[in-house]
Short mmCIF file of C-alpha atoms and ligand atoms in Angstrom, two decimals:
data_model
loop_
_atom_site.label_atom_id
_atom_site.label_comp_id
_atom_site.label_asym_id
_atom_site.label_seq_id
_atom_site.Cartn_x
_atom_site.Cartn_y
_atom_site.Cartn_z
CA MET A 1 0.00 0.00 0.00
CA GLY A 2 3.04 2.28 0.22
CA ARG A 3 3.65 2.78 -3.49
CA SER A 4 4.96 6.24 -4.36
CA PRO A 5 4.42 8.04 -7.64
CA THR A 6 7.33 8.94 -9.88
CA VAL A 7 8.77 12.37 -9.10
CA THR A 8 11.28 14.57 -10.83
CA CYS A 9 13.67 14.58 -7.91
CA VAL A 10 17.31 14.60 -8.95
CA HIS A 11 19.24 15.27 -5.76
CA THR A 12 22.21 13.25 -4.51
CA SER A 13 23.26 12.71 -0.89
CA ALA A 14 25.74 15.62 -1.20
CA THR A 15 23.06 18.02 -2.37
CA SER A 16 20.67 16.66 0.28
CA ALA A 17 23.17 17.49 3.01
CA GLU A 18 23.65 20.96 1.54
CA LEU A 19 19.88 21.51 1.38
CA LEU A 20 19.40 20.36 4.97
CA ASP A 21 22.12 22.81 6.05
CA HIS A 22 20.29 25.63 4.28
CA LEU A 23 17.00 24.63 5.85
CA ARG A 24 18.49 24.46 9.36
CA THR A 25 20.11 27.85 8.90
CA ALA A 26 16.78 29.34 7.85
CA LEU A 27 14.48 27.61 10.37
CA GLY A 28 16.74 26.60 13.25
CA GLN A 29 17.45 23.02 14.34
CA ASP A 30 13.96 22.46 15.73
CA GLY A 31 12.35 23.58 12.49
CA VAL A 32 13.76 20.68 10.48
CA ILE A 33 12.96 17.03 11.23
CA THR A 34 14.91 14.16 9.71
CA ASP A 35 14.49 11.59 12.49
CA PRO A 36 13.39 8.36 10.72
CA ASP A 37 11.16 7.53 13.68
CA VAL A 38 9.27 10.82 13.35
CA LEU A 39 9.08 11.17 9.55
CA PRO A 40 6.40 8.45 9.11
CA GLY A 41 3.95 10.64 11.04
CA TYR A 42 4.12 13.11 8.14
CA GLN A 43 4.15 10.68 5.22
CA ARG A 44 0.46 10.41 4.54
CA ASP A 45 -3.03 11.66 5.26
CA MET A 46 -6.16 9.71 6.25
CA MET A 47 -6.89 8.01 2.91
CA PRO A 48 -5.65 4.42 3.04
CA LEU A 49 -5.81 3.95 -0.74
CA ALA A 50 -3.36 6.70 -1.66
CA PRO A 51 0.32 6.05 -2.46
CA TYR A 52 2.97 7.81 -0.40
CA GLY A 53 6.74 8.05 -0.30
CA THR A 54 9.48 8.85 2.20
CA PRO A 55 10.40 12.50 2.65
CA LEU A 56 13.96 13.76 2.97
CA ALA A 57 12.81 16.10 5.74
CA VAL A 58 9.85 17.74 7.39
CA VAL A 59 10.06 21.50 7.94
CA LEU A 60 8.00 23.61 10.33
CA PRO A 61 8.31 27.27 9.32
CA ARG A 62 6.99 30.06 11.58
CA SER A 63 6.60 32.88 9.04
CA THR A 64 6.12 33.76 5.38
CA GLU A 65 9.83 34.67 5.26
CA GLN A 66 10.79 31.19 6.47
CA VAL A 67 8.48 29.63 3.87
CA GLN A 68 10.21 31.74 1.22
CA ALA A 69 13.59 30.49 2.42
CA VAL A 70 12.42 26.87 2.23
CA VAL A 71 10.97 27.33 -1.25
CA ARG A 72 14.12 29.05 -2.56
CA ALA A 73 16.40 26.38 -1.11
CA CYS A 74 14.29 23.52 -2.46
CA ALA A 75 13.98 25.20 -5.87
CA ARG A 76 17.76 25.56 -6.05
CA HIS A 77 18.22 21.87 -5.28
CA ARG A 78 15.23 20.80 -7.35
CA VAL A 79 13.69 19.03 -4.39
CA PRO A 80 9.88 18.85 -4.40
CA ILE A 81 7.81 20.43 -1.64
CA VAL A 82 4.59 18.90 -0.32
CA PRO A 83 2.65 21.49 1.71
CA ARG A 84 0.77 20.04 4.66
CA GLY A 85 -1.66 21.24 7.30
CA ALA A 86 -3.01 18.71 9.81
CA GLY A 87 -2.91 15.73 7.43
CA SER A 88 -6.63 15.07 7.84
CA GLY A 89 -7.17 14.92 4.07
CA LEU A 90 -9.01 12.06 2.42
CA SER A 91 -7.37 11.99 -1.02
CA GLY A 92 -3.65 11.55 -0.37
CA ALA A 93 -3.09 15.16 -1.46
CA ALA A 94 -0.69 15.82 1.42
CA ASN A 95 1.13 12.50 1.01
CA ALA A 96 4.89 12.72 0.70
CA VAL A 97 6.73 11.73 -2.46
CA ASP A 98 10.14 10.14 -2.17
CA GLY A 99 12.92 12.60 -1.33
CA CYS A 100 10.60 15.60 -0.88
CA VAL A 101 10.44 18.21 1.82
CA VAL A 102 7.10 18.17 3.64
CA LEU A 103 6.29 21.75 4.63
CA VAL A 104 4.01 21.67 7.67
CA THR A 105 2.16 24.88 8.58
CA THR A 106 1.02 24.05 12.11
CA ARG A 107 3.44 26.54 13.72
CA MET A 108 1.95 29.34 11.63
CA ASN A 109 -1.22 29.41 13.69
CA ALA A 110 -1.84 33.05 14.53
CA ILE A 111 -5.23 34.70 14.15
CA VAL A 112 -3.69 37.96 13.00
CA GLU A 113 -6.80 40.11 13.04
CA VAL A 114 -10.54 39.98 13.59
CA ASP A 115 -12.25 43.07 12.17
CA PRO A 116 -15.90 43.01 13.32
CA ASP A 117 -16.78 46.27 11.55
CA ASN A 118 -15.76 44.89 8.17
CA ARG A 119 -16.70 41.33 9.13
CA LEU A 120 -13.40 39.72 8.22
CA ALA A 121 -10.51 37.84 9.77
CA VAL A 122 -6.89 37.55 8.71
CA VAL A 123 -5.25 34.26 9.68
CA GLU A 124 -2.16 32.18 9.17
CA PRO A 125 -2.65 28.83 7.46
CA GLY A 126 -2.02 26.58 10.46
CA VAL A 127 -5.00 27.93 12.45
CA VAL A 128 -7.36 25.07 13.30
CA ASN A 129 -10.84 25.61 11.88
CA LEU A 130 -12.54 25.29 15.29
CA ASP A 131 -10.13 27.78 16.91
CA LEU A 132 -11.10 30.37 14.31
CA ARG A 133 -14.80 29.66 14.77
CA ASP A 134 -14.43 30.07 18.56
CA ALA A 135 -12.36 33.24 18.22
CA VAL A 136 -14.81 35.04 15.93
CA GLU A 137 -17.84 33.88 17.92
CA LYS A 138 -16.62 36.13 20.75
CA HIS A 139 -17.27 39.04 18.36
CA GLY A 140 -20.76 37.76 17.45
CA LEU A 141 -19.41 36.50 14.12
CA PHE A 142 -19.44 33.21 12.25
CA TYR A 143 -16.97 31.47 9.93
CA PRO A 144 -19.23 29.01 8.06
CA PRO A 145 -17.04 26.27 6.49
CA ASP A 146 -17.36 23.34 8.89
CA PRO A 147 -15.76 20.10 7.67
CA SER A 148 -16.50 17.26 10.07
CA SER A 149 -12.79 17.28 10.92
CA TYR A 150 -13.15 20.92 12.07
CA ASP A 151 -11.61 20.29 15.48
CA TRP A 152 -8.20 19.44 13.97
CA CYS A 153 -7.97 20.39 10.27
CA THR A 154 -6.31 23.71 9.36
CA ILE A 155 -7.54 26.72 7.42
CA GLY A 156 -4.64 26.23 4.95
CA GLY A 157 -5.82 22.69 4.28
CA ASN A 158 -9.43 23.89 4.01
CA LEU A 159 -8.45 26.56 1.48
CA SER A 160 -6.33 24.16 -0.53
CA THR A 161 -9.06 21.53 -0.75
CA ASN A 162 -11.93 24.03 -0.94
CA ALA A 163 -13.41 22.15 1.98
CA GLY A 164 -17.11 21.85 2.57
CA GLY A 165 -19.09 20.53 5.48
CA LEU A 166 -22.54 20.32 6.93
CA CYS A 167 -23.57 23.93 6.46
CA CYS A 168 -22.74 24.20 2.71
CA VAL A 169 -26.38 23.94 1.70
CA LYS A 170 -26.93 27.46 3.04
CA TYR A 171 -23.46 29.02 3.28
CA GLY A 172 -21.48 27.43 0.44
CA VAL A 173 -17.98 25.94 0.54
CA THR A 174 -14.67 27.48 1.60
CA THR A 175 -14.25 29.55 -1.56
CA ASP A 176 -17.44 31.43 -0.67
CA SER A 177 -15.77 32.73 2.51
CA VAL A 178 -12.40 33.82 1.12
CA LEU A 179 -11.51 37.38 0.17
CA GLY A 180 -7.77 37.13 -0.43
CA MET A 181 -4.59 35.23 0.19
CA ARG A 182 -0.84 35.53 0.52
CA VAL A 183 0.98 32.80 -1.40
CA VAL A 184 4.67 31.97 -1.72
CA LEU A 185 5.28 31.07 -5.36
CA ALA A 186 7.79 28.61 -6.82
CA ASP A 187 10.45 31.33 -7.25
CA GLY A 188 10.08 32.36 -3.60
CA GLU A 189 8.25 35.59 -4.43
CA VAL A 190 5.15 36.56 -2.45
CA LEU A 191 1.86 36.99 -4.29
CA ASP A 192 -1.01 38.82 -2.59
CA THR A 193 -4.35 38.02 -4.17
CA GLY A 194 -7.81 39.44 -3.62
CA ARG A 195 -9.00 42.21 -1.40
CA ARG A 196 -10.50 43.25 1.95
CA THR A 197 -13.56 44.83 0.39
CA VAL A 198 -16.96 43.22 -0.08
CA LYS A 199 -16.73 43.70 -3.85
CA GLY A 200 -13.71 43.77 -6.17
CA VAL A 201 -13.20 42.64 -9.76
CA ALA A 202 -9.69 43.85 -10.54
CA GLY A 203 -7.91 41.31 -12.71
CA TYR A 204 -8.21 37.54 -12.87
CA ASP A 205 -9.68 36.00 -9.73
CA LEU A 206 -6.40 34.51 -8.53
CA THR A 207 -7.84 33.88 -5.08
CA LYS A 208 -10.28 31.38 -6.50
CA LEU A 209 -7.49 29.80 -8.56
CA PHE A 210 -5.49 29.00 -5.44
CA VAL A 211 -8.54 27.79 -3.51
CA GLY A 212 -8.76 24.05 -4.18
CA SER A 213 -5.34 23.89 -5.85
CA GLU A 214 -4.26 21.21 -3.35
CA GLY A 215 -0.77 22.57 -2.75
CA THR A 216 0.22 22.29 -6.40
CA LEU A 217 0.68 26.01 -7.15
CA GLY A 218 2.26 27.58 -4.07
CA VAL A 219 2.20 27.76 -0.29
CA ILE A 220 -0.59 29.79 1.29
CA THR A 221 0.83 31.72 4.24
CA ARG A 222 -2.04 34.04 5.07
CA ALA A 223 -5.73 34.39 4.25
CA THR A 224 -8.34 37.11 4.54
CA LEU A 225 -11.66 35.46 5.31
CA ALA A 226 -15.21 36.80 5.12
CA LEU A 227 -17.31 36.38 8.25
CA ARG A 228 -21.06 36.45 8.80
CA PRO A 229 -23.17 37.48 11.74
CA LEU A 230 -23.52 34.63 14.22
CA PRO A 231 -26.71 32.77 13.31
CA GLN A 232 -29.47 32.03 15.78
CA ALA A 233 -29.39 28.78 17.76
CA PRO A 234 -30.82 26.24 15.31
CA GLY A 235 -34.01 24.24 15.49
CA THR A 236 -33.62 20.61 14.40
CA LEU A 237 -35.88 18.24 12.49
CA VAL A 238 -35.38 14.50 12.18
CA ALA A 239 -37.47 12.43 9.77
CA ALA A 240 -37.39 8.66 9.22
CA PHE A 241 -38.43 6.98 5.96
CA GLY A 242 -39.29 3.42 4.99
CA SER A 243 -37.51 3.80 1.66
CA THR A 244 -34.60 5.88 0.37
CA GLY A 245 -36.84 6.86 -2.54
CA ALA A 246 -39.23 8.60 -0.14
CA ALA A 247 -36.34 10.45 1.54
CA GLY A 248 -34.96 11.44 -1.88
CA ALA A 249 -38.36 12.73 -2.95
CA ALA A 250 -38.53 14.87 0.21
CA VAL A 251 -35.07 16.35 -0.50
CA ALA A 252 -36.03 17.18 -4.09
CA ARG A 253 -39.21 18.93 -2.96
CA VAL A 254 -37.44 20.95 -0.27
CA VAL A 255 -35.10 22.22 -2.98
CA ARG A 256 -37.88 22.83 -5.48
CA GLU A 257 -39.91 24.83 -2.97
CA GLY A 258 -36.96 27.13 -2.35
CA LEU A 259 -36.48 26.21 1.30
CA VAL A 260 -32.89 26.68 2.44
CA PRO A 261 -32.20 24.90 5.73
CA SER A 262 -28.81 25.53 7.31
CA LEU A 263 -28.17 21.79 7.28
CA MET A 264 -29.78 18.84 5.49
CA GLU A 265 -28.08 15.48 6.00
CA ILE A 266 -29.09 11.97 5.02
CA MET A 267 -28.14 8.63 6.55
CA ASP A 268 -28.96 5.27 4.94
CA ALA A 269 -29.99 2.13 6.84
CA THR A 270 -26.40 0.87 7.19
CA SER A 271 -25.27 4.18 8.72
CA ILE A 272 -28.29 4.28 11.05
CA GLN A 273 -27.68 0.75 12.29
CA ALA A 274 -23.96 1.41 12.85
CA VAL A 275 -24.65 4.58 14.85
CA GLU A 276 -27.43 2.96 16.88
CA ALA A 277 -25.14 0.08 17.84
CA HIS A 278 -22.24 2.42 18.60
CA LEU A 279 -24.13 5.06 20.59
CA LYS A 280 -26.58 2.54 22.03
CA THR A 281 -29.48 4.73 21.03
CA GLU A 282 -32.60 4.48 18.90
CA LEU A 283 -32.65 6.56 15.70
CA GLY A 284 -35.54 4.89 13.96
CA ALA A 285 -33.88 1.82 12.44
CA GLY A 286 -35.68 -0.32 15.00
CA ARG A 287 -38.86 0.64 13.18
CA GLY A 288 -37.37 -0.45 9.86
CA SER A 289 -36.13 2.91 8.64
CA ALA A 290 -34.30 2.89 5.35
CA ALA A 291 -33.17 6.50 5.65
CA LEU A 292 -33.07 9.42 8.06
CA LEU A 293 -33.10 13.08 7.14
CA LEU A 294 -31.68 15.57 9.58
CA CYS A 295 -32.40 19.27 8.93
CA GLN A 296 -31.65 22.43 10.82
CA SER A 297 -32.80 25.99 10.47
CA ASP A 298 -30.78 28.81 12.02
CA SER A 299 -33.08 31.56 10.74
CA GLY A 300 -34.26 32.19 14.30
CA GLY A 301 -37.67 32.60 15.97
CA GLU A 302 -40.78 32.37 13.84
CA ALA A 303 -38.80 32.12 10.59
CA ALA A 304 -37.09 28.93 11.77
CA ARG A 305 -40.39 27.50 13.01
CA ARG A 306 -42.05 28.21 9.65
CA GLU A 307 -39.11 26.75 7.71
CA LEU A 308 -38.97 23.53 9.73
CA ALA A 309 -42.77 23.17 9.75
CA ALA A 310 -42.74 23.39 5.94
CA ILE A 311 -39.99 20.75 5.72
CA GLU A 312 -41.84 18.54 8.20
CA ARG A 313 -44.96 18.77 6.01
CA ILE A 314 -42.95 17.83 2.93
CA CYS A 315 -41.45 14.83 4.76
CA ALA A 316 -44.92 13.69 5.86
CA ASP A 317 -46.26 14.06 2.29
CA ALA A 318 -43.31 12.01 1.03
CA GLY A 319 -44.29 9.20 3.42
CA ALA A 320 -42.06 9.77 6.45
CA THR A 321 -42.79 7.24 9.19
CA LEU A 322 -41.65 9.73 11.82
CA ALA A 323 -40.97 13.46 11.78
CA HIS A 324 -39.98 15.33 14.90
CA THR A 325 -38.87 18.95 15.32
CA THR A 326 -37.11 20.27 18.39
CA PHE A 327 -35.88 23.67 19.51
CA ASP A 328 -34.25 22.15 22.54
CA ALA A 329 -30.51 22.81 22.05
CA ALA A 330 -29.39 19.64 23.86
CA GLU A 331 -31.71 17.40 21.85
CA GLY A 332 -30.62 19.06 18.60
CA ALA A 333 -26.97 18.61 19.50
CA MET A 334 -27.62 14.96 20.35
CA LEU A 335 -29.16 14.35 16.91
CA LEU A 336 -26.24 16.08 15.22
CA THR A 337 -23.82 14.01 17.26
CA ALA A 338 -25.45 10.90 15.82
CA ARG A 339 -24.82 12.17 12.29
CA ARG A 340 -21.22 13.10 13.08
CA ALA A 341 -20.64 9.68 14.68
CA VAL A 342 -21.11 7.66 11.48
CA LEU A 343 -17.41 7.20 10.64
CA THR A 344 -16.46 6.42 14.23
CA ALA A 345 -19.34 3.94 14.42
CA LEU A 346 -18.15 2.21 11.24
CA GLU A 347 -14.68 1.82 12.76
CA THR A 348 -16.14 -0.77 15.12
CA TYR A 349 -16.53 -3.06 12.07
CA GLY A 350 -13.12 -2.43 10.47
CA ALA A 351 -11.17 0.20 8.54
CA TRP A 352 -13.03 2.52 6.19
CA MET A 353 -12.40 4.40 2.98
CA THR A 354 -14.86 7.05 2.02
CA ASP A 355 -15.96 8.33 -1.37
CA ASP A 356 -17.02 11.91 -1.99
CA VAL A 357 -19.17 11.93 -5.11
CA CYS A 358 -21.57 14.82 -5.60
CA VAL A 359 -24.66 14.12 -7.68
CA PRO A 360 -27.64 16.24 -8.72
CA ARG A 361 -29.98 16.27 -5.72
CA THR A 362 -32.64 14.46 -7.73
CA LYS A 363 -30.23 11.50 -8.10
CA ILE A 364 -29.49 10.83 -4.42
CA THR A 365 -31.90 7.87 -4.31
CA GLU A 366 -30.27 6.26 -7.35
CA LEU A 367 -26.84 6.76 -5.86
CA ILE A 368 -27.83 5.07 -2.59
CA ALA A 369 -29.45 2.19 -4.49
CA GLY A 370 -26.32 1.84 -6.65
CA CYS A 371 -24.12 1.73 -3.57
CA ALA A 372 -26.27 -1.09 -2.13
CA ARG A 373 -25.76 -3.01 -5.38
CA ILE A 374 -21.99 -2.41 -5.29
CA SER A 375 -21.93 -3.51 -1.66
CA ASP A 376 -23.56 -6.83 -2.67
CA GLU A 377 -21.16 -7.27 -5.59
CA VAL A 378 -17.99 -6.81 -3.54
CA GLY A 379 -19.37 -8.47 -0.39
CA LEU A 380 -18.48 -5.52 1.87
CA ARG A 381 -20.50 -3.14 4.01
CA VAL A 382 -21.07 0.24 2.26
CA ALA A 383 -22.76 2.90 4.38
CA VAL A 384 -24.04 6.06 2.71
CA VAL A 385 -24.12 9.28 4.65
CA GLY A 386 -24.02 12.70 3.11
CA HIS A 387 -24.98 16.27 2.63
CA ALA A 388 -28.39 15.77 1.03
CA GLY A 389 -28.90 19.50 0.68
CA ASP A 390 -26.15 19.74 -1.93
CA GLY A 391 -26.01 16.15 -3.23
CA ASN A 392 -22.52 15.50 -1.83
CA MET A 393 -22.58 11.88 -0.65
CA HIS A 394 -19.99 9.92 1.31
CA PRO A 395 -20.49 6.23 0.56
CA THR A 396 -18.09 4.61 3.02
CA ILE A 397 -16.69 1.14 2.45
CA VAL A 398 -15.73 -0.95 5.47
CA TYR A 399 -13.02 -3.60 5.13
CA ASP A 400 -10.58 -5.67 7.13
CA PRO A 401 -7.23 -3.81 6.93
CA THR A 402 -5.29 -7.06 7.46
CA SER A 403 -6.82 -8.70 4.37
CA THR A 404 -5.35 -7.88 0.95
CA ASP A 405 -8.38 -9.44 -0.66
CA GLU A 406 -10.77 -7.15 1.24
CA PHE A 407 -8.57 -4.13 0.51
CA ASP A 408 -8.72 -4.97 -3.20
CA ARG A 409 -12.49 -5.39 -3.09
CA ALA A 410 -12.85 -2.11 -1.19
CA THR A 411 -10.73 -0.40 -3.86
CA ARG A 412 -12.98 -1.86 -6.54
CA ALA A 413 -16.06 -0.57 -4.73
CA PHE A 414 -14.43 2.86 -4.32
CA ASN A 415 -13.87 3.10 -8.08
CA ASP A 416 -17.28 1.66 -8.97
CA ILE A 417 -18.89 4.40 -6.87
CA LEU A 418 -16.92 7.07 -8.75
CA GLU A 419 -18.11 5.52 -12.01
CA LEU A 420 -21.68 5.57 -10.70
CA GLY A 421 -21.38 9.20 -9.60
CA LEU A 422 -20.24 10.27 -13.06
CA ALA A 423 -22.94 8.17 -14.74
CA LEU A 424 -25.56 10.01 -12.67
CA GLY A 425 -24.30 13.35 -13.97
CA GLY A 426 -22.22 14.09 -10.88
CA THR A 427 -18.62 14.81 -10.04
CA ILE A 428 -15.89 12.59 -8.54
CA THR A 429 -15.37 14.95 -5.62
CA GLY A 430 -17.62 17.44 -3.89
CA GLU A 431 -15.16 18.49 -1.18
CA HIS A 432 -12.27 16.08 -0.45
CA GLY A 433 -10.33 16.80 -3.62
CA VAL A 434 -8.45 14.74 -6.18
CA GLY A 435 -5.09 14.21 -4.51
CA LYS A 436 -3.16 11.13 -5.44
CA ILE A 437 -6.09 8.73 -5.69
CA LYS A 438 -8.33 10.32 -8.30
CA ARG A 439 -5.84 11.63 -10.87
CA ASP A 440 -7.14 9.36 -13.63
CA TRP A 441 -10.69 10.19 -12.67
CA LEU A 442 -10.00 13.92 -12.87
CA ALA A 443 -8.63 13.49 -16.38
CA ARG A 444 -11.78 11.64 -17.27
CA GLU A 445 -14.12 14.22 -15.73
CA ILE A 446 -12.51 17.34 -17.21
CA GLY A 447 -11.41 15.84 -20.54
CA PRO A 448 -8.27 16.53 -22.61
CA VAL A 449 -8.90 20.26 -23.05
CA GLY A 450 -9.55 20.74 -19.34
CA LEU A 451 -6.39 18.80 -18.52
CA ARG A 452 -4.38 20.90 -20.98
CA ALA A 453 -5.64 24.08 -19.28
CA HIS A 454 -4.68 22.69 -15.86
CA ARG A 455 -1.18 21.80 -17.07
CA ALA A 456 -0.73 25.23 -18.68
CA ILE A 457 -1.60 26.98 -15.40
CA LYS A 458 0.72 24.69 -13.44
CA ALA A 459 3.57 25.22 -15.94
CA ALA A 460 3.13 28.99 -15.83
CA LEU A 461 3.24 29.21 -12.03
CA ASP A 462 5.48 26.26 -11.18
CA PRO A 463 7.62 25.50 -14.24
CA ASP A 464 9.90 23.03 -12.44
CA ASN A 465 6.99 21.08 -10.92
CA LEU A 466 8.25 21.90 -7.44
CA PHE A 467 4.95 21.83 -5.54
CA ASN A 468 3.25 18.53 -4.80
CA PRO A 469 4.31 16.79 -8.04
CA GLY A 470 2.07 13.95 -9.14
CA SER A 471 -0.88 15.19 -7.12
CA MET A 472 -4.14 16.01 -8.92
CA PHE A 473 -2.61 15.35 -12.37
CA THR A 474 0.78 14.63 -13.90
CA MET A 475 2.60 16.93 -16.29
CA ASP A 476 3.14 14.24 -18.98
C1 LIG B 501 -13.12 12.21 9.96
C2 LIG B 501 -12.94 13.17 8.82
C3 LIG B 501 -14.01 13.94 8.40
C4 LIG B 501 -13.85 14.84 7.35
N1 LIG B 501 -14.91 15.61 6.96
C5 LIG B 501 -14.78 16.50 5.96
C6 LIG B 501 -15.88 17.32 5.55
O1 LIG B 501 -16.97 17.28 6.12
N2 LIG B 501 -15.67 18.18 4.52
C7 LIG B 501 -14.48 18.28 3.88
O2 LIG B 501 -14.34 19.07 2.95
N3 LIG B 501 -13.43 17.51 4.25
C8 LIG B 501 -13.54 16.63 5.25
N4 LIG B 501 -12.47 15.85 5.62
C9 LIG B 501 -11.23 15.94 4.86
C10 LIG B 501 -10.19 16.95 5.42
O3 LIG B 501 -10.36 17.16 6.80
C11 LIG B 501 -10.24 18.26 4.66
O4 LIG B 501 -9.84 18.02 3.32
C12 LIG B 501 -9.37 19.38 5.24
O5 LIG B 501 -9.62 20.57 4.51
C13 LIG B 501 -7.89 19.09 5.20
O6 LIG B 501 -7.21 20.00 6.06
P1 LIG B 501 -5.76 19.66 6.62
O7 LIG B 501 -5.28 20.80 7.41
O8 LIG B 501 -5.78 18.36 7.33
O9 LIG B 501 -4.93 19.54 5.26
P2 LIG B 501 -3.96 18.40 4.76
O10 LIG B 501 -4.67 17.09 4.70
O11 LIG B 501 -2.70 18.46 5.52
O12 LIG B 501 -3.68 18.91 3.27
C14 LIG B 501 -4.71 18.94 2.33
C15 LIG B 501 -4.21 19.59 1.04
O13 LIG B 501 -3.94 20.95 1.28
C16 LIG B 501 -2.60 21.27 0.91
N5 LIG B 501 -2.17 22.32 1.85
C17 LIG B 501 -2.31 22.32 3.20
N6 LIG B 501 -1.88 23.49 3.69
C18 LIG B 501 -1.46 24.24 2.64
C19 LIG B 501 -0.92 25.56 2.50
N7 LIG B 501 -0.73 26.35 3.54
N8 LIG B 501 -0.61 25.99 1.26
C20 LIG B 501 -0.80 25.22 0.18
N9 LIG B 501 -1.32 23.96 0.25
C21 LIG B 501 -1.64 23.50 1.47
C22 LIG B 501 -1.85 19.97 0.98
O14 LIG B 501 -0.73 19.97 0.12
C23 LIG B 501 -2.92 19.02 0.49
O15 LIG B 501 -2.96 19.08 -0.90
C24 LIG B 501 -12.60 14.95 6.67
C25 LIG B 501 -11.53 14.18 7.12
C26 LIG B 501 -11.68 13.29 8.17
C27 LIG B 501 -10.50 12.49 8.62
#
């Protein structure tokens, strides 16, 4: 499982020693790790399928200037750089390639500024998502992007993967909350993109280019983020359905009627059963539920009551066997905990690998049915949980990590689900990114012209293929 992709890395042991000297001079001894016992902790992210290599060193810069020094030294020695935040990624995008320098941003974790009057924050890339959310909440403000890993993933990682989360249905993905960025380019120069103003159309939108670029174009060292007023405490609705078709029909009607909950999640029967067993609670599966919908409204007061009442009516019309709305914060949090517990619950059966296809919201039912078929074909448990409000589904395959046969069957299921997602008019990734596992799939989704445009952008900004080579796509 530890295969590493080919990289254009031409250094010898003499040049490696010289590079390490340069890095230690720039960052200090404690900023450069070469201990073979420590390096494995930085070799890979959380996706078991993705190849990874062995880095020459891990560096932990504290400032943009130190990042510039690392980039210049690596460029001179033609040693690739793999930027890394917390390593919580699910595509192998932060996985090391042989002989690279892994540039970890966790020491650059300052919240530089919170400006309540202009509703923005300026942060370094190593700030943990939850720390930013907590910090701005003290000012009555809200940073929406909320990946489920929010208590340990970094803003730099979120920007680079264009991370989503549970609240995307109302507030969009990371790119919708970014105003500007500071990026160290392949020649060590600093590029400032974007603005601090609400509007601004000067030049190409380079900010959006770097969002989702998965560390292939430069190192983000600072970001200016747009904040919103803190929403009201949400009301929560849970609805159980006897068939996924009924749940899918309810989702489609919520969308069609223009209702915009702040969260709309779906769990299939396998997810429900796993969570019930894990949390020792009753979510509706005992009554034969095939799917659960979980919705929240943070519109506050009467508006939230009206919104959830309308959704509850739609669920009932679609044949829900149970629909319950609560404005009790503890009960709402308990229901959300059940949704967030799916992956942990599945771990009680084995290791998991999770897909990230996004399909038109009218196709969610077909996707869930297709996953059940794939589960039967490969003989492995596949649980589907996802962001029903935007069609981004996470079919999660459970396998025995000690069995090569099960790993191979899980890999087959993973790819069959990507195939299914594309066949349903969807995309191979709604939020986790391409990384090192979906390169071929990206080429397929965007086609030869799209790939040529990607390569042209990469060649213009990173002509020596310094940053994260072999991730997302190859240059040949
Ligand atoms: C349990 C679990 C739940 C998850 N739930 C969600 C979810 O709901 N939504 C979602 O979108 N994702 C989710 N993820 C995936 C992951 O947490 C996100 O992709 C997250 O944005 C990665 O952040 P990170 O700091 O861990 O980045 P890493 O994994 O370290 O890196 C991710 C990518 O960003 C690049 N990168 C990191 N920092 C920089 C930088 N400063 N400059 C340039 N490139 C950089 C890396 O090279 C790599 O390509 C989940 C993961 C887990 C394990």
